[in-house]
mmCIF file of C-alpha atoms and ligand atoms in Angstrom:
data_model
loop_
_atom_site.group_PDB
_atom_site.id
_atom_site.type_symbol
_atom_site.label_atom_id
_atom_site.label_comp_id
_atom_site.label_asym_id
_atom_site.label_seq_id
_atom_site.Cartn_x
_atom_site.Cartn_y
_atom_site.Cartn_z
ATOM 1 C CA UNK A 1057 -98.825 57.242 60.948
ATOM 2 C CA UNK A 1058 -95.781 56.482 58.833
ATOM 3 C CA UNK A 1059 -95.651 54.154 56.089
ATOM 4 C CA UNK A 1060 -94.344 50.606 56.874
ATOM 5 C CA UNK A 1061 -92.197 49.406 53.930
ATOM 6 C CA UNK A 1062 -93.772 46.064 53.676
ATOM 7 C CA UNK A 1063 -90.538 43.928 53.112
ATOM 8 C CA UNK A 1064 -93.062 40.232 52.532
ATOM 9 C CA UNK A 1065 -94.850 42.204 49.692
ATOM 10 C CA UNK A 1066 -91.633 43.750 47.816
ATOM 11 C CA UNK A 1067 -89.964 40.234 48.001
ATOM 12 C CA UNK A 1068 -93.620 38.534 46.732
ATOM 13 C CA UNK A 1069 -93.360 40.969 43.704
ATOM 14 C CA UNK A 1070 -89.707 40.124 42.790
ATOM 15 C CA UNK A 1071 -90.549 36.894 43.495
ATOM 16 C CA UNK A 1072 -93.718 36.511 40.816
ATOM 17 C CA UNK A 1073 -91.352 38.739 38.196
ATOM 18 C CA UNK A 1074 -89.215 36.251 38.205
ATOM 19 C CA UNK A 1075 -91.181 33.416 37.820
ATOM 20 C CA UNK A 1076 -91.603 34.081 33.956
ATOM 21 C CA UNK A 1077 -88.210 34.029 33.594
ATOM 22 C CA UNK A 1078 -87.595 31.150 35.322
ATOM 23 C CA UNK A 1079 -89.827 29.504 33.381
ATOM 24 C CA UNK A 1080 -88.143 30.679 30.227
ATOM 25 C CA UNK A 1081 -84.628 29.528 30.725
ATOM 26 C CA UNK A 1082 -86.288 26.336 31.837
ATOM 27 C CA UNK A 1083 -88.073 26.038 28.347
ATOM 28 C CA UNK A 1084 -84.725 26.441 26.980
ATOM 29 C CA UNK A 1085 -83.213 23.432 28.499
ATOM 30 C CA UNK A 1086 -81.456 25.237 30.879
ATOM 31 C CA UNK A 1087 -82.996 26.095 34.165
ATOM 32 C CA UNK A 1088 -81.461 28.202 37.024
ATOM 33 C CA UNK A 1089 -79.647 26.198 39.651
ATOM 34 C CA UNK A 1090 -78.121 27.672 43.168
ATOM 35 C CA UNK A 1091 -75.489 25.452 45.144
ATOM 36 C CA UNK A 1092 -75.079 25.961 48.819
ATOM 37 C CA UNK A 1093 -72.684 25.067 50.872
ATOM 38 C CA UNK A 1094 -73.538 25.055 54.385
ATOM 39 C CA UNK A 1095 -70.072 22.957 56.523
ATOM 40 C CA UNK A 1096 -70.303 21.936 60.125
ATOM 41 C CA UNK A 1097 -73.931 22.118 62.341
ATOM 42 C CA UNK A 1098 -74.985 25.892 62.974
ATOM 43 C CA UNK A 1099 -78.205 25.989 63.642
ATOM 44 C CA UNK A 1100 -78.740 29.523 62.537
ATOM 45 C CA UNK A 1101 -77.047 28.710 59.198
ATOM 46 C CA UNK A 1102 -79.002 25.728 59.087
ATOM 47 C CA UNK A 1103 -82.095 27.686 59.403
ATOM 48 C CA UNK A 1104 -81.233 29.808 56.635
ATOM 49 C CA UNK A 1105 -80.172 27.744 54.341
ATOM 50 C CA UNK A 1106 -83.592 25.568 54.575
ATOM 51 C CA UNK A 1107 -85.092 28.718 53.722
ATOM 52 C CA UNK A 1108 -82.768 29.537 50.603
ATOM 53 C CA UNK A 1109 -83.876 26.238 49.367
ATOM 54 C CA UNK A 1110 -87.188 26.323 49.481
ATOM 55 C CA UNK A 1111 -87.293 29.773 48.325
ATOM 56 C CA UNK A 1112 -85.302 28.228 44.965
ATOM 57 C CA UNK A 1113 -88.033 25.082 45.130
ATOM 58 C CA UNK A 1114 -91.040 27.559 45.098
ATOM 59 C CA UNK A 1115 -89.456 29.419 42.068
ATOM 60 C CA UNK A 1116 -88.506 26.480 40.187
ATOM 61 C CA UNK A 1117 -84.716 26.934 40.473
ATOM 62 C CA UNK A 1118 -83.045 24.067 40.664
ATOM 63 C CA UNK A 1119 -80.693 23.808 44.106
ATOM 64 C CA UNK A 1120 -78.725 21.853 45.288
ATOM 65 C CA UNK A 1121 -76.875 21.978 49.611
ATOM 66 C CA UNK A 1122 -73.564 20.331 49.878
ATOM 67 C CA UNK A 1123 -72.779 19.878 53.998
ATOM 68 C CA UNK A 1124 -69.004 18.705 54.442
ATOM 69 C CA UNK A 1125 -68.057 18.217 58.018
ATOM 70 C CA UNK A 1126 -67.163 20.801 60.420
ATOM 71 C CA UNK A 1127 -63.374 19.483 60.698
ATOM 72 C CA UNK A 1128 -63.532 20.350 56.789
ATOM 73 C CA UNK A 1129 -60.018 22.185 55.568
ATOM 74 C CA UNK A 1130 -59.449 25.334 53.528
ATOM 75 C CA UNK A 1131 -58.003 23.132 51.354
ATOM 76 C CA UNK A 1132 -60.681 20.833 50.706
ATOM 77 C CA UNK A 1133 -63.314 23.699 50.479
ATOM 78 C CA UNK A 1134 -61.667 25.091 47.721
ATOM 79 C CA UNK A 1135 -61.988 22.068 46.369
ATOM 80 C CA UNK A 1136 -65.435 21.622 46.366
ATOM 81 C CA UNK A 1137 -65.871 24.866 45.374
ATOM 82 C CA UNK A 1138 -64.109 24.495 42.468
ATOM 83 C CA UNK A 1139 -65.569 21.923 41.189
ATOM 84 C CA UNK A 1140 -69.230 23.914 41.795
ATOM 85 C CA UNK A 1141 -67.381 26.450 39.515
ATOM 86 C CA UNK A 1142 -66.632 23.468 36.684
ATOM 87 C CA UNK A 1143 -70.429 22.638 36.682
ATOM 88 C CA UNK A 1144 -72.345 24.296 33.413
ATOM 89 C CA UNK A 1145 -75.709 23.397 35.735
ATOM 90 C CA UNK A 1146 -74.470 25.595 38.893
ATOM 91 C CA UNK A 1147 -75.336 29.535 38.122
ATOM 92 C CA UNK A 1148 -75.161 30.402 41.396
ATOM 93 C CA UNK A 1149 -72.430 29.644 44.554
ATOM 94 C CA UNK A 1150 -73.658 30.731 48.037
ATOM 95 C CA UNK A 1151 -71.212 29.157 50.962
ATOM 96 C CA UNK A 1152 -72.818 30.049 54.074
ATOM 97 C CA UNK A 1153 -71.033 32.249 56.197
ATOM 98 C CA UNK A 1154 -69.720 31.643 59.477
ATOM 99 C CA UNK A 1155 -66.994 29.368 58.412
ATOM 100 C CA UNK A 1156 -65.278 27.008 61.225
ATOM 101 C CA UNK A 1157 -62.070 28.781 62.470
ATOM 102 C CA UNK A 1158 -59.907 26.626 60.812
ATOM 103 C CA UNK A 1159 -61.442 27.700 57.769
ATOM 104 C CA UNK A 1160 -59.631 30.542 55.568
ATOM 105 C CA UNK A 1161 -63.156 32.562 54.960
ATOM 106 C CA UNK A 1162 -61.232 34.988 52.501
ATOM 107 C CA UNK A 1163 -59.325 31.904 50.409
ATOM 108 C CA UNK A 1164 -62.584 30.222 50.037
ATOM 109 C CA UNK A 1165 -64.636 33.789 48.641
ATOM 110 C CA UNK A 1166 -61.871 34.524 46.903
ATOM 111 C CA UNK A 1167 -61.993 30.570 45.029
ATOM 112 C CA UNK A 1168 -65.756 31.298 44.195
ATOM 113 C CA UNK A 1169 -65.273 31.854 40.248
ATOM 114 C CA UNK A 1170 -67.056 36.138 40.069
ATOM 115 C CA UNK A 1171 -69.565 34.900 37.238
ATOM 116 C CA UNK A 1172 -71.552 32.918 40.118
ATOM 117 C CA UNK A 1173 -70.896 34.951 42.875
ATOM 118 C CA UNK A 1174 -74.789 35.323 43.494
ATOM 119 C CA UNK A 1175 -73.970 36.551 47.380
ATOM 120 C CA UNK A 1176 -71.732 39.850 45.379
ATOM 121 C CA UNK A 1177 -69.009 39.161 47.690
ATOM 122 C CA UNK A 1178 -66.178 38.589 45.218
ATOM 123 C CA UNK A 1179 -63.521 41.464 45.453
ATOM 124 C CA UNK A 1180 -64.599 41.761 41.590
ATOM 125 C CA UNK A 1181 -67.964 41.795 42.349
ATOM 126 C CA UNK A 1182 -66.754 44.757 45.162
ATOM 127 C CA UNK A 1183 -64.734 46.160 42.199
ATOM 128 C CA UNK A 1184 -67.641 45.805 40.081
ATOM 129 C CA UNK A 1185 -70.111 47.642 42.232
ATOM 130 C CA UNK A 1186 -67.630 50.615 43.086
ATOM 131 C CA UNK A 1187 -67.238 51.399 39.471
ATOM 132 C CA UNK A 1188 -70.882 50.909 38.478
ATOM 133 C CA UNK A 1189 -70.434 48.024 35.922
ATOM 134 C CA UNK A 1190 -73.007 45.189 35.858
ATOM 135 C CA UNK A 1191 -72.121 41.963 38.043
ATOM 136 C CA UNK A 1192 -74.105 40.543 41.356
ATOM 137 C CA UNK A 1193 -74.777 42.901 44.342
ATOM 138 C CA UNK A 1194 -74.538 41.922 47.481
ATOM 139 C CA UNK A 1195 -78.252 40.431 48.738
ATOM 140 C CA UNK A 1196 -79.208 42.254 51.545
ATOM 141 C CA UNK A 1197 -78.148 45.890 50.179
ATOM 142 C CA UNK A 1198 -79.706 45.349 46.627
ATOM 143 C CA UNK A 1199 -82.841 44.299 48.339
ATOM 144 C CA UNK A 1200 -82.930 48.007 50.762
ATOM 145 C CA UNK A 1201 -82.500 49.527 47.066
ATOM 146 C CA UNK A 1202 -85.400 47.542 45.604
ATOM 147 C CA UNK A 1203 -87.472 48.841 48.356
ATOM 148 C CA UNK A 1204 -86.495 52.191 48.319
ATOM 149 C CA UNK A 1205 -87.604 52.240 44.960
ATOM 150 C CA UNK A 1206 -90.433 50.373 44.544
ATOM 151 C CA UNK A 1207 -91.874 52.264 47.364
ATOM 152 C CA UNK A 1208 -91.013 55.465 45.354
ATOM 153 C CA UNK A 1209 -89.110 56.904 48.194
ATOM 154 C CA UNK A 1210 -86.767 59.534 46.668
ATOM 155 C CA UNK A 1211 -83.282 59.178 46.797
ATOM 156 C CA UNK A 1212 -81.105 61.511 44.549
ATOM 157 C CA UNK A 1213 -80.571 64.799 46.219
ATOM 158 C CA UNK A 1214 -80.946 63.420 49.512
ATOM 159 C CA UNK A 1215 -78.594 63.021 52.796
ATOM 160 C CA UNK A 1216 -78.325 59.485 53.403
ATOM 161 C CA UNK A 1217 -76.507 58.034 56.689
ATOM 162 C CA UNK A 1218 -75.566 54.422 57.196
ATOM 163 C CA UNK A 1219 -74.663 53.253 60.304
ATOM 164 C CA UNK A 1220 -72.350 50.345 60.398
ATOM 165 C CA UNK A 1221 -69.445 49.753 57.255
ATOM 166 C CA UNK A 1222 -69.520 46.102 56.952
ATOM 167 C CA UNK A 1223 -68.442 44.445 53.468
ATOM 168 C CA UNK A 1224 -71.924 42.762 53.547
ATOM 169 C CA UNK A 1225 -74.031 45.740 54.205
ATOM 170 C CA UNK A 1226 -72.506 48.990 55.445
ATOM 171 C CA UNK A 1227 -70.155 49.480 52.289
ATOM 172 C CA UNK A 1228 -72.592 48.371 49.958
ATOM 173 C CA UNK A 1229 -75.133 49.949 50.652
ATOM 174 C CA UNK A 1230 -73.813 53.077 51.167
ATOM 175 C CA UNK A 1231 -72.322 52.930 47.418
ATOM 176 C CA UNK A 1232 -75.749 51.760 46.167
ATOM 177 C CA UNK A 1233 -77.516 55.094 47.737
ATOM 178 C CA UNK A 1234 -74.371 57.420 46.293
ATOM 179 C CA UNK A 1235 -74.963 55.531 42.855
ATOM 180 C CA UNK A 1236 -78.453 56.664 42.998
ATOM 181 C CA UNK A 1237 -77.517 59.765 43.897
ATOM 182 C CA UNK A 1238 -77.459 60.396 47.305
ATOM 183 C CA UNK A 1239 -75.136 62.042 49.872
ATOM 184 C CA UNK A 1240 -73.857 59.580 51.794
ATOM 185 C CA UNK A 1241 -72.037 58.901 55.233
ATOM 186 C CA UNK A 1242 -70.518 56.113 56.486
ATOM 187 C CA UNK A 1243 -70.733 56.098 60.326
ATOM 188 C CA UNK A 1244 -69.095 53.470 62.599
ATOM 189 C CA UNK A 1245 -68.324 52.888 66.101
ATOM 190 C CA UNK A 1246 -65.969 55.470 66.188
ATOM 191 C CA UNK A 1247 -68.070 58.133 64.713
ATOM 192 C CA UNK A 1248 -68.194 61.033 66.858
ATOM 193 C CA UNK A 1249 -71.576 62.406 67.838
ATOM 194 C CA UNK A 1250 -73.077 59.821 66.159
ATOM 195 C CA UNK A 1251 -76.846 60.799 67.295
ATOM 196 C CA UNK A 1252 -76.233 64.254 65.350
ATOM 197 C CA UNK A 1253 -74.704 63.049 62.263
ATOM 198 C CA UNK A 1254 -77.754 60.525 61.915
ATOM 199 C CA UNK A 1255 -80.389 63.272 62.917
ATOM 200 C CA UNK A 1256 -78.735 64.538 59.242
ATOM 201 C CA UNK A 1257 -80.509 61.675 57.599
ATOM 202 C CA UNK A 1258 -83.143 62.064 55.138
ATOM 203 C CA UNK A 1259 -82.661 58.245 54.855
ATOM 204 C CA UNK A 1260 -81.032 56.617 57.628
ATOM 205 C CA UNK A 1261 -79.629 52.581 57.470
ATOM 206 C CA UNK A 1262 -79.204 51.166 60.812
ATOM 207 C CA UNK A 1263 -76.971 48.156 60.360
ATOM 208 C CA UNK A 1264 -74.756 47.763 63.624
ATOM 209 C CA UNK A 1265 -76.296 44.791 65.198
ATOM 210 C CA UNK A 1266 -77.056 46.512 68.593
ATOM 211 C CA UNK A 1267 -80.946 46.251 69.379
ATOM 212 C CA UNK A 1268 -82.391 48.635 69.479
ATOM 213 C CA UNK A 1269 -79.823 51.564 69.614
ATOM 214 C CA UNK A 1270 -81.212 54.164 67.416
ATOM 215 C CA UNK A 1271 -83.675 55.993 69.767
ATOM 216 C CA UNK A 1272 -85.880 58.923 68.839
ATOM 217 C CA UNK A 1273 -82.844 61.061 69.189
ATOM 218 C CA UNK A 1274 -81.557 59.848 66.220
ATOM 219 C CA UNK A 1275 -83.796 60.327 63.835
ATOM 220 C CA UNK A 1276 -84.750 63.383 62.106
ATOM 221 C CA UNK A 1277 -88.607 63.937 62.197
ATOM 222 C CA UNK A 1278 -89.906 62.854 58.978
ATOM 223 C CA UNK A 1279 -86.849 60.378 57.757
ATOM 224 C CA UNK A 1280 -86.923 57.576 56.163
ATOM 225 C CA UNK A 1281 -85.361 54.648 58.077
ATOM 226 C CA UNK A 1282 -84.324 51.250 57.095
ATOM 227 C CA UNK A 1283 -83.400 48.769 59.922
ATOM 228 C CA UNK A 1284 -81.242 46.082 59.028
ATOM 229 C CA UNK A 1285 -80.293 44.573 62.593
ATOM 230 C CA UNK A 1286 -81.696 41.611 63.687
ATOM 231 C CA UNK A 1287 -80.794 40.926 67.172
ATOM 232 C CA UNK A 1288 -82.395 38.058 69.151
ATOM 233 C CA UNK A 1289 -83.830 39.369 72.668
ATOM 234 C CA UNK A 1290 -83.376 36.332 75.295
ATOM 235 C CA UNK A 1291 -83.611 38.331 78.380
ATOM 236 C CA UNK A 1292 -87.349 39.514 79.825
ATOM 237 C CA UNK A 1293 -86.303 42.516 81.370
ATOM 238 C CA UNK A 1294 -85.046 43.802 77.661
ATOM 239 C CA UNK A 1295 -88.609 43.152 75.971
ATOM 240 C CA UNK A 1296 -90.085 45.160 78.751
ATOM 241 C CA UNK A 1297 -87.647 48.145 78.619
ATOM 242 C CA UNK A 1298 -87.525 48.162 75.312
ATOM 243 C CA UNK A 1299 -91.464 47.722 74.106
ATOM 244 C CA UNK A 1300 -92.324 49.612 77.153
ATOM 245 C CA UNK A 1301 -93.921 46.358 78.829
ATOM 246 C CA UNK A 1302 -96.236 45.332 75.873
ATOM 247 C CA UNK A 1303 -98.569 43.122 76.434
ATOM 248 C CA UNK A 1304 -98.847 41.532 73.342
ATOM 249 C CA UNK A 1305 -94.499 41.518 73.090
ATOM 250 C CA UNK A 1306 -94.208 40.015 77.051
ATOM 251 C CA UNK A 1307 -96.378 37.141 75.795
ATOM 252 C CA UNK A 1308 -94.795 36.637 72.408
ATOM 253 C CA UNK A 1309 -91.635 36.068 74.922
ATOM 254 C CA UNK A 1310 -93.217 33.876 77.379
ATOM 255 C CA UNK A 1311 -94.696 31.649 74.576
ATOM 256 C CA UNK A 1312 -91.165 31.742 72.342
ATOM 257 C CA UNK A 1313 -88.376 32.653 75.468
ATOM 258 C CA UNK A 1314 -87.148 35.467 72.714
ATOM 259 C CA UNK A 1315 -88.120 38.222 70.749
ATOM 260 C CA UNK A 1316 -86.526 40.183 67.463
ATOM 261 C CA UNK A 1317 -85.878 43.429 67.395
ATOM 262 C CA UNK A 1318 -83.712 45.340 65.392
ATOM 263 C CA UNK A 1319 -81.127 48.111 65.108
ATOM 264 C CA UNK A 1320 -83.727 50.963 65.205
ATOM 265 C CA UNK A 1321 -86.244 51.503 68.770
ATOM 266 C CA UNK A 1322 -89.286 49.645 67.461
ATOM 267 C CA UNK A 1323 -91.748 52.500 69.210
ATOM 268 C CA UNK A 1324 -89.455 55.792 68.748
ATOM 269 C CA UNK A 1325 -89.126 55.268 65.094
ATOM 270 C CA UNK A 1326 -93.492 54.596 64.460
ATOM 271 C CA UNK A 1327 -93.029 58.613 66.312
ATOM 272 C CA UNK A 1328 -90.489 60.283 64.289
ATOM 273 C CA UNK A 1329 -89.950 58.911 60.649
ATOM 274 C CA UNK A 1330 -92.100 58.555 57.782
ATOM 275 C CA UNK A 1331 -91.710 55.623 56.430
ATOM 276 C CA UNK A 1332 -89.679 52.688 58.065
ATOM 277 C CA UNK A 1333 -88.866 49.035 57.699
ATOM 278 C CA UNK A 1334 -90.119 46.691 60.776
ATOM 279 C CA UNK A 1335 -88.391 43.708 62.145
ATOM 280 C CA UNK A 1336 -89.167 41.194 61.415
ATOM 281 C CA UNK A 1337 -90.974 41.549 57.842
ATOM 282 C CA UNK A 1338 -88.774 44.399 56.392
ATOM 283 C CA UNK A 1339 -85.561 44.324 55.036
ATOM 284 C CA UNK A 1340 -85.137 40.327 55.889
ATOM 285 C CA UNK A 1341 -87.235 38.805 53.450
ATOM 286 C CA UNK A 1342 -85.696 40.814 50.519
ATOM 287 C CA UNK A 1343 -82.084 39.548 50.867
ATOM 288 C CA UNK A 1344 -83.552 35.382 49.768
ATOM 289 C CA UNK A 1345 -85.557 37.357 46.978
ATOM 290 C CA UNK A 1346 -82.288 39.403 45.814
ATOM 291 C CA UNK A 1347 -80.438 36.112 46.122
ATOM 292 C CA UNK A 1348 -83.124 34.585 43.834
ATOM 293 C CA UNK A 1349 -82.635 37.245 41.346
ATOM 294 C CA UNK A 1350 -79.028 37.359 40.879
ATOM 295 C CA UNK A 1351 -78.933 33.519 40.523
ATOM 296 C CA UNK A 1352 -81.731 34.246 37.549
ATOM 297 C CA UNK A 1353 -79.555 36.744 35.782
ATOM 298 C CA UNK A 1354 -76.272 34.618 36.399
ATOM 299 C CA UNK A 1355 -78.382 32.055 34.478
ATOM 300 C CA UNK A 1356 -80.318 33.965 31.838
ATOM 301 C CA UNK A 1357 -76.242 35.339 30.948
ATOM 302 C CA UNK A 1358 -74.900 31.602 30.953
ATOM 303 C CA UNK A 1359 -77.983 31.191 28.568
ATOM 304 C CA UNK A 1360 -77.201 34.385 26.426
ATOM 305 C CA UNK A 1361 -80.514 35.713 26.497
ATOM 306 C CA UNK A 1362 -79.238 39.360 28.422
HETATM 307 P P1 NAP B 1300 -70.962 43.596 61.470
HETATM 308 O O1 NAP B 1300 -70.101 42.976 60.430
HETATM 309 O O2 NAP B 1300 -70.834 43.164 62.884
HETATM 310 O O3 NAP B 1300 -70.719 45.182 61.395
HETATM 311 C C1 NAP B 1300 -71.310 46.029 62.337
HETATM 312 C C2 NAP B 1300 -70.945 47.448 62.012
HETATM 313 O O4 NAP B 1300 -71.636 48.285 62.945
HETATM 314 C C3 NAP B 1300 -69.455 47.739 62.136
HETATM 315 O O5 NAP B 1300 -69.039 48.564 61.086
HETATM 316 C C4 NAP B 1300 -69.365 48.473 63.475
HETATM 317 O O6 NAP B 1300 -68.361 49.475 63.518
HETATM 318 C C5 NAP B 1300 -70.713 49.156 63.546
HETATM 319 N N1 NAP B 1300 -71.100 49.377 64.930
HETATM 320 C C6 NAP B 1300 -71.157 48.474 65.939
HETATM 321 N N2 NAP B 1300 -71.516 49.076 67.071
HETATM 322 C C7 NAP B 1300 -71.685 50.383 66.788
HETATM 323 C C8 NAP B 1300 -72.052 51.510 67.560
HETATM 324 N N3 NAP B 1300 -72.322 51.416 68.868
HETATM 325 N N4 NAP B 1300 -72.118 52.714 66.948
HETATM 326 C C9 NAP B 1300 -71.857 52.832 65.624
HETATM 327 N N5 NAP B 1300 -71.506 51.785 64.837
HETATM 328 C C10 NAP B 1300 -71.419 50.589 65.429
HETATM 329 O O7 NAP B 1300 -72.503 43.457 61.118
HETATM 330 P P2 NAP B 1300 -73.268 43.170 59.725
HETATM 331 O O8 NAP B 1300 -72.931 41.813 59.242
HETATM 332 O O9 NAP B 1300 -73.119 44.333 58.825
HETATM 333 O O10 NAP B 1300 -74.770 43.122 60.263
HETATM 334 C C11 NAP B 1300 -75.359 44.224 60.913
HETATM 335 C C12 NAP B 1300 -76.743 43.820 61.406
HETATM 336 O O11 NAP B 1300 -77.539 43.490 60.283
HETATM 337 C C13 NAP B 1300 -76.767 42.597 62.303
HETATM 338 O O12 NAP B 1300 -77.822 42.743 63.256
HETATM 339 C C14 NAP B 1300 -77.113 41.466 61.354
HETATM 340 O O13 NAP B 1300 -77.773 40.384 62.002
HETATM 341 C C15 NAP B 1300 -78.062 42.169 60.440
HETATM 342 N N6 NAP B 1300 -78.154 41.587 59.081
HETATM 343 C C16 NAP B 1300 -79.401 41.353 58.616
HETATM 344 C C17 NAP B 1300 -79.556 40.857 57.341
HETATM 345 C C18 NAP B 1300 -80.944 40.620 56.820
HETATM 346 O O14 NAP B 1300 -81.111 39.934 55.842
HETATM 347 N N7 NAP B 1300 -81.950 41.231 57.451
HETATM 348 C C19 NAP B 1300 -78.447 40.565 56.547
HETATM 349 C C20 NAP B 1300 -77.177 40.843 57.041
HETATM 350 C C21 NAP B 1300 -77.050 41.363 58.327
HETATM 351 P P3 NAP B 1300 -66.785 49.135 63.445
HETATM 352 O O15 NAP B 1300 -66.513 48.833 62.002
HETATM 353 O O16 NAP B 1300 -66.144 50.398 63.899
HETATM 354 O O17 NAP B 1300 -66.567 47.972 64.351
#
């Protein structure tokens, strides 16, 4: 059987290393505290920002959700996020992404000021991560490195394929893995062949947002393989094709009326790698940990103590 990369115990690990430190800037007078901005009523967002918060609350990091209208302008986002930037108690500035259409998504990243750029978006914070100097990485890719590592799955030396080449998880990633010394390849939807190029993969990063799409046929026996994708499945007939009419998934989706799965074939990839992330409880949890950790360090520099 492979090895499951527990995603809930790497992000309860982070999670009690940090406490300590928490606890230390609070000593000093000057606790962590995280700002989100979630605008307009999307109930996804909504969802995830409850969980940022209480995530903050449960380290003792001090948070704070600002919700302007949907109707909100460019304009007057930059304006509250400027004034986030002004505050010496805000370490950390996470506006929720989608924006409303209306909204200028790349103005108001762009106004974030880089030092509290705790989601690594910032085109410095890009800049930053290309060359290898210090600044926030992006959540979700920082957190796929943490459990790479922690799970002492080797990395330098090895052929490394990511599949998709988002700014929030493709690119980074992929520049994570070469900084630690992998070989890495970008693949996309216009990759040609694209089963072959991932059968290359001693570590393979599935991050397309297609459930389920990377079949047995894509994985080279004995890879490592991360799944990032987390696609809702609303439709009966694609639990049953997909878990092969489990019993125990059919009734999850009676009971619910959807199921997760993610990027990678849920039962191919228990068959062919040796060690993978599962959806849920893999890579998800670690991106509100990684979140957690680069507000600490934005605060713990605003504090001088790093
Ligand atoms: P995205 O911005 O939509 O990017 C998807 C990427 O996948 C694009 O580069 C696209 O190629 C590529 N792609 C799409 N279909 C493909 C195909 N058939 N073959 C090869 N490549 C294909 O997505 P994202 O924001 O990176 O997110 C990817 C997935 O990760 C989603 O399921 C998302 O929900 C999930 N996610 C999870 C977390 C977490 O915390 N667990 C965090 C972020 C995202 P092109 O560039 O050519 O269009």
């Amino acid at each position: 059987m492979p090895l499951i990369l527990d995603g809930n115990r790497v992000r309860d690990d982070i999670q009690s290393e940090l406490k300590p430190r928490v606890e230390a800037l609070a000593a000093l007078g000057a606790p962590p505290g995280l700002a989100v901005v979630l605008v307009g009523n999307n109930p996804a967002s909504e969802i995830y920002v409850r969980n940022k918060i209480k995530a903050c609350h449960n380290l003792g990091i001090y948070s704070e959700s600002i919700t302007p209208p949907g109707s909100i302008s460019t304009e007057e986002l930059i304006a509250i996020v400027g004034g986030l930037n002004a505050r010496p108690d805000i370490d950390g500035i996470l506006v929720q992404l989608p924006l409303p259409p209306q909204v200028d998504s790349k103005r108001i990243l762009l106004g974030v000021a880089p030092a509290k750029d705790v989601d690594g978006f910032h085109p410095c914070n890009m800049g930053n991560l290309v060359a290898g100097l210090p600044g926030p990485r992006a959540c979700t890719p920082a957190g796929i490195l943490e459990l790479l590592k922690r799970y002492r799955i080797p990395i330098a030396g090895k052929r490394a394929v990511v599949v998709g080449r988002s700014d929030i998880v493709g690119k980074p990633v992929a520049m994570l893995l070469l900084h630690e010394h992998a070989t890495v390849t970008i693949c996309h939807s216009k990759t040609a062949d694209l089963s072959a190029v991932c059968r290359e993969a001693d570590i393979l990063v599935a991050a397309m947002g297609r459930p389920a799409m990377i079949t047995g046929e894509y994985i080279r026996p004995g890879a490592t393989v991360i799944d990032v994708g987390t696609n809702r499945l609303d439709k009966r007939e694609d639990v049953a094709r997909i878990f092969r009419n489990s019993v125990e998934k059919l009734a999850s989706y009676d009971k619910r009326g959807s199921v997760l799965v993610g990027d990678v074939h849920p039962l191919d990839v228990v068959e062919k790698s040796s060690a993978y992330t599962p959806v849920p409880g893999g890579v998800g949890p670690l991106t509100i940990a990684m979140l957690m950790a680069n507000t600490v360090a934005s605060a713990e520099r605003r504090a001088g103590i790093c």
